[in-house]
Amino acid sequence: MGIDGSFWRAIAVFRVASLVYAAVLLVGAGGYARPMIGLLVIGVMALWTVATIFAYSIEEFRGWPLLALDMLVTLGCLLSTPLVQGVYQQDILPITATWMGGAVLAWGVHGGRRAGAAAALIVSLTDLWLRGAGGLDFEKLPINGTVLFFLAGVVVGHAARLTKRAEERMQQAIELEASGRERERLARGIHDSVLQVLALVQRRGQELGGEAAELGRLAGEQEAALRELVRLRPEPPAAGIADLRTLLQKYGSASVTVSAPATPLTLPATVAGEMAAAVGAALDNVTRHCGTQAPAWIFAESDGGVITVTVRDEGPGISPGRLEAAAADGRLGVAQSIRGRIADLGGTVTVVSGPGGGTEVEMSVPADL
């Protein structure tokens, strides 16, 4: 059941202890003005205690419908106090005694400190309204119980939320550690077999020349990509978050150099995917216009709340007006695959090029998307 289950078990113990306390108060007061109604209310409280212990123990049942019903039953029992005790005296506890705090604690555990505070407000105002005989004169009414309810709801809600986060992070750490050990085991096997074979194929292909040289070049690219994949350690991701470095490293090869910072470049997963696709489109242009063996460089950095990725090559460059002419002819590689993608993300693209001077495509997006 995890840490979360410990809170629900503690609430169950609180409900049972509070129910016994309410029954003792009823007996000690001689049943109040109307003992039979008091016993009936205690019976309802007992049945609801059993029901909530069972319902909250099942994770699928925990939710706002059950919490709302819990609050309604608690308020119903609390509102029966004048019927049981006669005139509601301010110096004695209601028929529910401390049992009405169970709903407050349940709201806090499920929804956090805000939900706990809201439940405490509902129960406390109802209690004060009854003590004031239908009115709320805060100068005359005792508010010590209200303060305690608020403290219980907020503190328990906050503690429950912190423990849930701690449990999630602990689980992520355990999974990351297991993944790291498995990655190291596979890396040793890959290094002793696959990487050595690819290096041998590359070297022998270069020595033989001809078609074997092309096979050797391809083997070298795959060796570089595989080494980078083995070297890169995964970072624990947040929900819906991706590390852009991981997506860019897949483009690394014998002819493409990827340079990224040591710290994660975190972006929403969809944004990181579009950014990586734009980089892929820029590399496709390098291959198309500069050749399959043309060197290219990918630089990624984060500065001033902006993540920037630059793709640079040493090809023939782009003559003035060529991009505009390509867009007019319906060739939208740069216009749509690169500029269009980045513009949709709220970013900018800058192309710096000239005849014989290579090309540099700089793509920037806000880091706080």
Coordinates of C-alpha atoms in Angstrom, one line a residue:
M1 CA 0.0 0.0 0.0
G2 CA 3.0 2.3 0.4
I3 CA 3.4 5.4 2.6
D4 CA 0.0 6.7 1.5
G5 CA -1.6 3.6 3.1
S6 CA 0.0 4.4 6.5
F7 CA -2.0 7.7 6.6
W8 CA -5.3 5.9 5.9
R9 CA -4.6 3.3 8.6
A10 CA -3.8 6.1 11.1
I11 CA -7.1 7.9 10.2
A12 CA -8.9 4.5 10.7
V13 CA -7.4 4.3 14.2
F14 CA -8.4 7.9 14.9
R15 CA -12.0 7.2 13.9
V16 CA -12.3 4.1 16.1
A17 CA -10.7 5.9 19.1
S18 CA -12.9 8.9 18.6
L19 CA -16.0 6.8 18.3
V20 CA -15.2 5.1 21.6
Y21 CA -14.6 8.5 23.2
A22 CA -18.0 9.8 21.9
A23 CA -19.8 6.7 23.3
V24 CA -18.1 7.2 26.7
L25 CA -19.2 10.9 26.7
L26 CA -22.8 9.8 25.9
V27 CA -22.9 7.3 28.8
G28 CA -21.1 9.7 31.2
A29 CA -23.7 12.4 30.5
G30 CA -26.6 10.0 31.2
G31 CA -27.5 9.9 27.5
Y32 CA -28.0 13.6 27.4
A33 CA -31.6 14.9 27.0
R34 CA -32.7 12.2 24.5
P35 CA -30.6 9.0 25.0
M36 CA -32.3 6.9 22.3
I37 CA -31.5 9.5 19.6
G38 CA -27.9 9.6 21.0
L39 CA -27.5 5.9 20.7
L40 CA -28.9 6.0 17.1
V41 CA -26.4 8.7 16.2
I42 CA -23.6 6.6 17.7
G43 CA -24.8 3.6 15.8
V44 CA -24.6 5.6 12.5
M45 CA -21.1 6.8 13.4
A46 CA -20.1 3.2 14.1
L47 CA -21.4 1.9 10.8
W48 CA -19.8 4.8 8.9
T49 CA -16.5 4.2 10.7
V50 CA -16.5 0.6 9.5
A51 CA -17.5 1.6 6.0
T52 CA -14.8 4.2 5.7
I53 CA -12.1 1.9 7.0
F54 CA -13.0 -0.5 4.2
A55 CA -13.5 2.1 1.5
Y56 CA -10.4 4.1 2.1
S57 CA -8.3 0.9 2.2
I58 CA -9.1 0.3 -1.5
E59 CA -7.2 2.8 -3.7
E60 CA -9.8 2.7 -6.5
F61 CA -12.5 4.0 -4.0
R62 CA -10.5 6.9 -2.8
G63 CA -11.7 10.0 -4.5
W64 CA -13.9 13.1 -4.2
P65 CA -17.2 11.3 -4.3
L66 CA -16.3 9.2 -1.3
L67 CA -14.8 12.3 0.5
A68 CA -17.9 14.4 -0.2
L69 CA -20.1 11.6 1.2
D70 CA -17.8 11.3 4.2
M71 CA -18.3 15.0 4.8
L72 CA -22.0 14.9 4.5
V73 CA -22.4 12.0 6.9
T74 CA -20.1 13.8 9.4
L75 CA -22.1 17.0 9.1
G76 CA -25.4 15.1 9.5
C77 CA -24.2 13.5 12.7
L78 CA -22.9 16.9 14.0
L79 CA -26.2 18.6 13.2
S80 CA -28.1 16.1 15.3
T81 CA -26.4 17.4 18.4
P82 CA -29.3 19.7 19.5
L83 CA -31.7 16.8 19.2
V84 CA -29.6 14.6 21.5
Q85 CA -28.4 17.2 24.0
G86 CA -31.3 19.6 24.0
V87 CA -29.9 23.1 24.3
Y88 CA -26.4 23.0 22.8
Q89 CA -24.1 24.1 25.6
Q90 CA -20.9 25.9 24.5
D91 CA -18.8 24.3 27.2
I92 CA -19.4 20.6 26.2
L93 CA -18.5 18.7 23.1
P94 CA -21.1 17.8 20.4
I95 CA -22.4 14.3 20.1
T96 CA -19.7 13.5 17.6
A97 CA -16.9 14.7 19.9
T98 CA -13.6 14.5 18.1
W99 CA -15.0 11.9 15.6
M100 CA -15.8 14.7 13.2
G101 CA -12.1 15.3 12.7
G102 CA -11.9 12.1 10.6
A103 CA -13.3 13.7 7.5
V104 CA -11.0 16.7 7.9
L105 CA -8.0 14.4 8.1
A106 CA -9.2 12.4 5.1
W107 CA -9.6 15.5 3.0
G108 CA -6.1 16.6 4.0
V109 CA -4.4 13.3 3.1
H110 CA -6.1 13.0 -0.3
G111 CA -6.1 16.6 -1.4
G112 CA -3.2 18.3 0.5
R113 CA -3.2 21.2 2.9
R114 CA -5.7 23.3 0.9
A115 CA -8.3 20.5 0.9
G116 CA -7.6 19.9 4.6
A117 CA -8.1 23.6 5.4
A118 CA -11.3 23.7 3.4
A119 CA -12.7 20.6 5.3
A120 CA -11.7 22.2 8.6
L121 CA -13.5 25.4 7.6
I122 CA -16.7 23.5 6.8
V123 CA -16.8 21.4 10.0
S124 CA -15.7 24.3 12.2
L125 CA -18.3 26.8 10.9
T126 CA -21.0 24.2 11.3
D127 CA -19.9 23.5 14.9
L128 CA -19.7 27.3 15.7
W129 CA -23.1 27.8 14.1
L130 CA -24.7 25.2 16.3
R131 CA -23.0 26.6 19.4
G132 CA -24.4 30.1 18.5
A133 CA -27.9 28.6 18.2
G134 CA -28.0 29.5 14.5
G135 CA -25.8 32.5 14.6
L136 CA -22.0 33.2 14.4
D137 CA -20.9 35.6 17.1
F138 CA -17.1 35.1 17.1
E139 CA -16.6 37.3 20.1
K140 CA -18.6 35.0 22.3
L141 CA -18.0 31.6 20.7
P142 CA -15.0 29.4 21.6
I143 CA -12.6 29.1 18.7
N144 CA -9.9 26.9 20.2
G145 CA -11.4 23.8 18.5
T146 CA -11.6 25.7 15.2
V147 CA -7.9 26.5 15.4
L148 CA -7.0 22.9 16.2
F149 CA -9.0 21.7 13.2
F150 CA -7.3 24.1 10.9
L151 CA -3.9 23.0 12.2
A152 CA -4.7 19.3 11.9
G153 CA -6.1 19.7 8.3
V154 CA -3.2 21.8 7.1
V155 CA -0.3 20.0 8.8
V156 CA -1.6 16.5 8.0
G157 CA -2.4 17.5 4.4
H158 CA 1.1 19.1 3.9
A159 CA 2.8 16.1 5.5
A160 CA 0.9 13.6 3.3
R161 CA 1.8 15.6 0.1
L162 CA 5.5 15.7 1.1
T163 CA 5.6 11.9 1.8
K164 CA 3.9 11.1 -1.5
R165 CA 6.5 13.1 -3.4
A166 CA 9.3 11.5 -1.4
E167 CA 7.9 8.1 -2.2
E168 CA 7.7 8.9 -5.9
R169 CA 11.3 10.2 -5.9
M170 CA 12.5 7.2 -4.0
Q171 CA 10.9 4.9 -6.6
Q172 CA 12.5 6.9 -9.4
A173 CA 15.9 6.7 -7.8
I174 CA 15.5 2.9 -7.4
E175 CA 14.5 2.5 -11.0
L176 CA 17.3 4.8 -12.2
E177 CA 19.8 2.8 -10.1
A178 CA 18.6 -0.5 -11.5
S179 CA 18.7 0.9 -15.0
G180 CA 22.2 2.2 -14.5
R181 CA 23.5 -1.2 -13.3
E182 CA 21.9 -2.9 -16.3
R183 CA 23.3 -0.2 -18.6
E184 CA 26.8 -0.8 -17.2
R185 CA 26.4 -4.5 -17.7
L186 CA 25.3 -4.2 -21.3
A187 CA 28.0 -1.6 -21.9
R188 CA 30.7 -4.0 -20.8
G189 CA 29.4 -6.7 -23.1
I190 CA 29.0 -4.2 -26.1
H191 CA 32.5 -2.9 -25.6
D192 CA 34.0 -6.4 -25.5
S193 CA 32.2 -7.5 -28.7
V194 CA 30.2 -5.2 -30.9
L195 CA 32.3 -2.0 -30.6
Q196 CA 35.5 -3.9 -31.3
V197 CA 34.0 -5.6 -34.3
L198 CA 32.8 -2.3 -35.8
A199 CA 36.2 -0.7 -35.2
L200 CA 37.9 -3.6 -36.9
V201 CA 35.4 -3.4 -39.9
Q202 CA 36.1 0.4 -40.2
R203 CA 39.9 -0.1 -40.1
R204 CA 40.0 -3.0 -42.6
G205 CA 37.6 -1.2 -44.9
Q206 CA 39.8 1.8 -45.1
E207 CA 42.8 -0.5 -45.8
L208 CA 41.0 -2.4 -48.6
G209 CA 39.4 0.7 -50.3
G210 CA 36.6 0.6 -52.9
E211 CA 33.2 -0.6 -51.7
A212 CA 34.9 -1.9 -48.5
A213 CA 35.9 1.6 -47.6
E214 CA 32.2 2.7 -47.7
L215 CA 31.2 -0.2 -45.5
G216 CA 34.0 0.8 -43.2
R217 CA 32.8 4.4 -43.0
L218 CA 29.3 3.2 -42.2
A219 CA 30.6 0.9 -39.5
G220 CA 32.6 3.8 -38.0
E221 CA 29.5 6.0 -37.9
Q222 CA 27.5 3.2 -36.1
E223 CA 30.5 2.7 -33.7
A224 CA 30.5 6.4 -32.8
A225 CA 26.7 6.5 -32.3
L226 CA 26.8 3.3 -30.2
R227 CA 29.6 4.6 -28.0
E228 CA 27.7 7.8 -27.4
L229 CA 24.5 5.9 -26.5
V230 CA 26.4 3.8 -24.0
R231 CA 28.2 6.8 -22.5
L232 CA 25.1 9.0 -22.0
R233 CA 23.5 8.4 -18.6
P234 CA 19.8 8.9 -18.3
E235 CA 18.5 11.7 -16.0
P236 CA 15.4 11.1 -13.9
P237 CA 12.6 12.8 -15.9
A238 CA 9.6 14.7 -14.5
A239 CA 6.2 13.9 -15.8
G240 CA 5.9 15.1 -19.4
I241 CA 9.5 16.4 -19.4
A242 CA 12.4 15.3 -21.7
D243 CA 16.1 16.0 -21.7
L244 CA 16.9 17.5 -25.1
R245 CA 20.5 16.2 -24.9
T246 CA 19.3 12.6 -25.1
L247 CA 17.4 13.4 -28.3
L248 CA 20.3 15.2 -29.9
Q249 CA 22.9 12.5 -29.1
K250 CA 21.2 10.1 -31.5
Y251 CA 22.4 12.3 -34.4
G252 CA 26.1 11.8 -33.4
S253 CA 28.2 9.9 -35.8
A254 CA 31.7 9.9 -37.4
S255 CA 30.8 13.0 -39.3
V256 CA 28.4 14.7 -36.9
T257 CA 29.8 16.0 -33.6
V258 CA 27.3 16.8 -30.8
S259 CA 28.3 19.2 -28.0
A260 CA 25.9 19.6 -25.1
P261 CA 26.3 20.9 -21.5
A262 CA 26.8 18.5 -18.6
T263 CA 23.5 19.6 -17.0
P264 CA 20.1 18.5 -18.5
L265 CA 18.3 20.7 -21.1
T266 CA 14.8 20.0 -19.8
L267 CA 11.8 20.9 -22.0
P268 CA 8.2 19.6 -22.3
A269 CA 8.5 16.3 -24.1
T270 CA 6.5 17.5 -27.2
V271 CA 8.7 20.7 -27.4
A272 CA 11.9 18.7 -27.1
G273 CA 10.7 16.3 -29.8
E274 CA 9.9 19.1 -32.3
M275 CA 13.2 20.7 -31.5
A276 CA 15.1 17.5 -32.3
A277 CA 13.1 17.0 -35.5
A278 CA 14.1 20.5 -36.6
V279 CA 17.7 19.6 -36.0
G280 CA 17.2 16.4 -38.0
A281 CA 15.8 18.5 -40.9
A282 CA 18.9 20.8 -40.8
L283 CA 21.2 17.7 -40.9
D284 CA 19.3 16.4 -43.9
N285 CA 20.0 19.6 -45.7
V286 CA 23.7 19.2 -44.9
T287 CA 23.7 15.7 -46.4
R288 CA 21.7 16.8 -49.4
H289 CA 23.8 19.8 -50.3
C290 CA 27.3 18.9 -48.8
G291 CA 27.5 15.1 -49.2
T292 CA 27.1 12.1 -46.9
Q293 CA 30.6 12.5 -45.5
A294 CA 30.5 16.2 -44.9
P295 CA 31.3 17.1 -41.3
A296 CA 28.7 18.9 -39.2
W297 CA 28.5 20.1 -35.7
I298 CA 25.6 20.4 -33.3
F299 CA 26.0 22.8 -30.3
A300 CA 23.3 23.0 -27.6
E301 CA 23.3 25.4 -24.7
S302 CA 21.0 27.1 -22.2
D303 CA 21.4 30.8 -21.3
G304 CA 19.1 33.4 -19.9
G305 CA 16.0 31.2 -19.9
V306 CA 16.5 30.3 -23.6
I307 CA 17.7 26.9 -25.0
T308 CA 19.6 27.3 -28.3
V309 CA 20.7 24.6 -30.7
T310 CA 23.0 25.4 -33.5
V311 CA 23.8 23.2 -36.6
R312 CA 26.9 24.2 -38.5
D313 CA 28.6 22.8 -41.6
E314 CA 31.5 23.8 -43.8
G315 CA 29.7 23.3 -47.1
P316 CA 29.3 25.6 -50.1
G317 CA 27.0 27.9 -48.2
I318 CA 23.7 29.5 -49.3
S319 CA 23.6 32.2 -51.9
P320 CA 21.5 35.3 -51.2
G321 CA 17.8 34.8 -52.1
R322 CA 18.1 31.0 -52.4
L323 CA 15.9 30.2 -49.5
E324 CA 13.2 32.5 -50.6
A325 CA 13.3 31.1 -54.1
A326 CA 13.1 27.5 -52.7
A327 CA 10.0 28.4 -50.7
A328 CA 8.4 30.0 -53.8
D329 CA 9.1 26.8 -55.8
G330 CA 7.4 24.7 -53.1
R331 CA 10.6 23.3 -51.5
L332 CA 9.9 24.0 -47.9
G333 CA 12.7 22.2 -46.1
V334 CA 13.9 25.2 -44.2
A335 CA 10.7 27.2 -44.3
Q336 CA 8.5 24.5 -42.8
S337 CA 10.6 21.7 -41.3
I338 CA 12.8 24.1 -39.5
R339 CA 11.4 27.7 -39.3
G340 CA 7.8 26.5 -39.1
R341 CA 8.4 24.0 -36.3
I342 CA 10.4 26.5 -34.2
A343 CA 7.9 29.3 -34.8
D344 CA 5.1 27.1 -33.5
L345 CA 7.0 26.6 -30.3
G346 CA 7.4 30.4 -29.9
G347 CA 11.0 30.4 -30.8
T348 CA 13.2 31.9 -33.5
V349 CA 15.5 30.6 -36.3
T350 CA 18.5 32.5 -37.6
V351 CA 20.4 31.3 -40.7
V352 CA 23.9 32.7 -41.2
S353 CA 25.5 31.7 -44.5
G354 CA 27.3 32.9 -47.6
P355 CA 28.8 31.4 -50.8
G356 CA 31.8 29.2 -49.8
G357 CA 31.4 30.1 -46.1
G358 CA 29.4 27.2 -44.8
T359 CA 26.0 27.5 -43.1
E360 CA 24.9 28.0 -39.5
V361 CA 21.3 27.4 -38.4
E362 CA 20.6 28.7 -34.9
M363 CA 17.3 27.6 -33.3
S364 CA 16.1 29.1 -30.0
V365 CA 13.1 28.3 -27.8
P366 CA 12.1 29.6 -24.3
A367 CA 13.2 27.1 -21.6
D368 CA 10.1 27.7 -19.5
L369 CA 7.5 26.5 -22.0

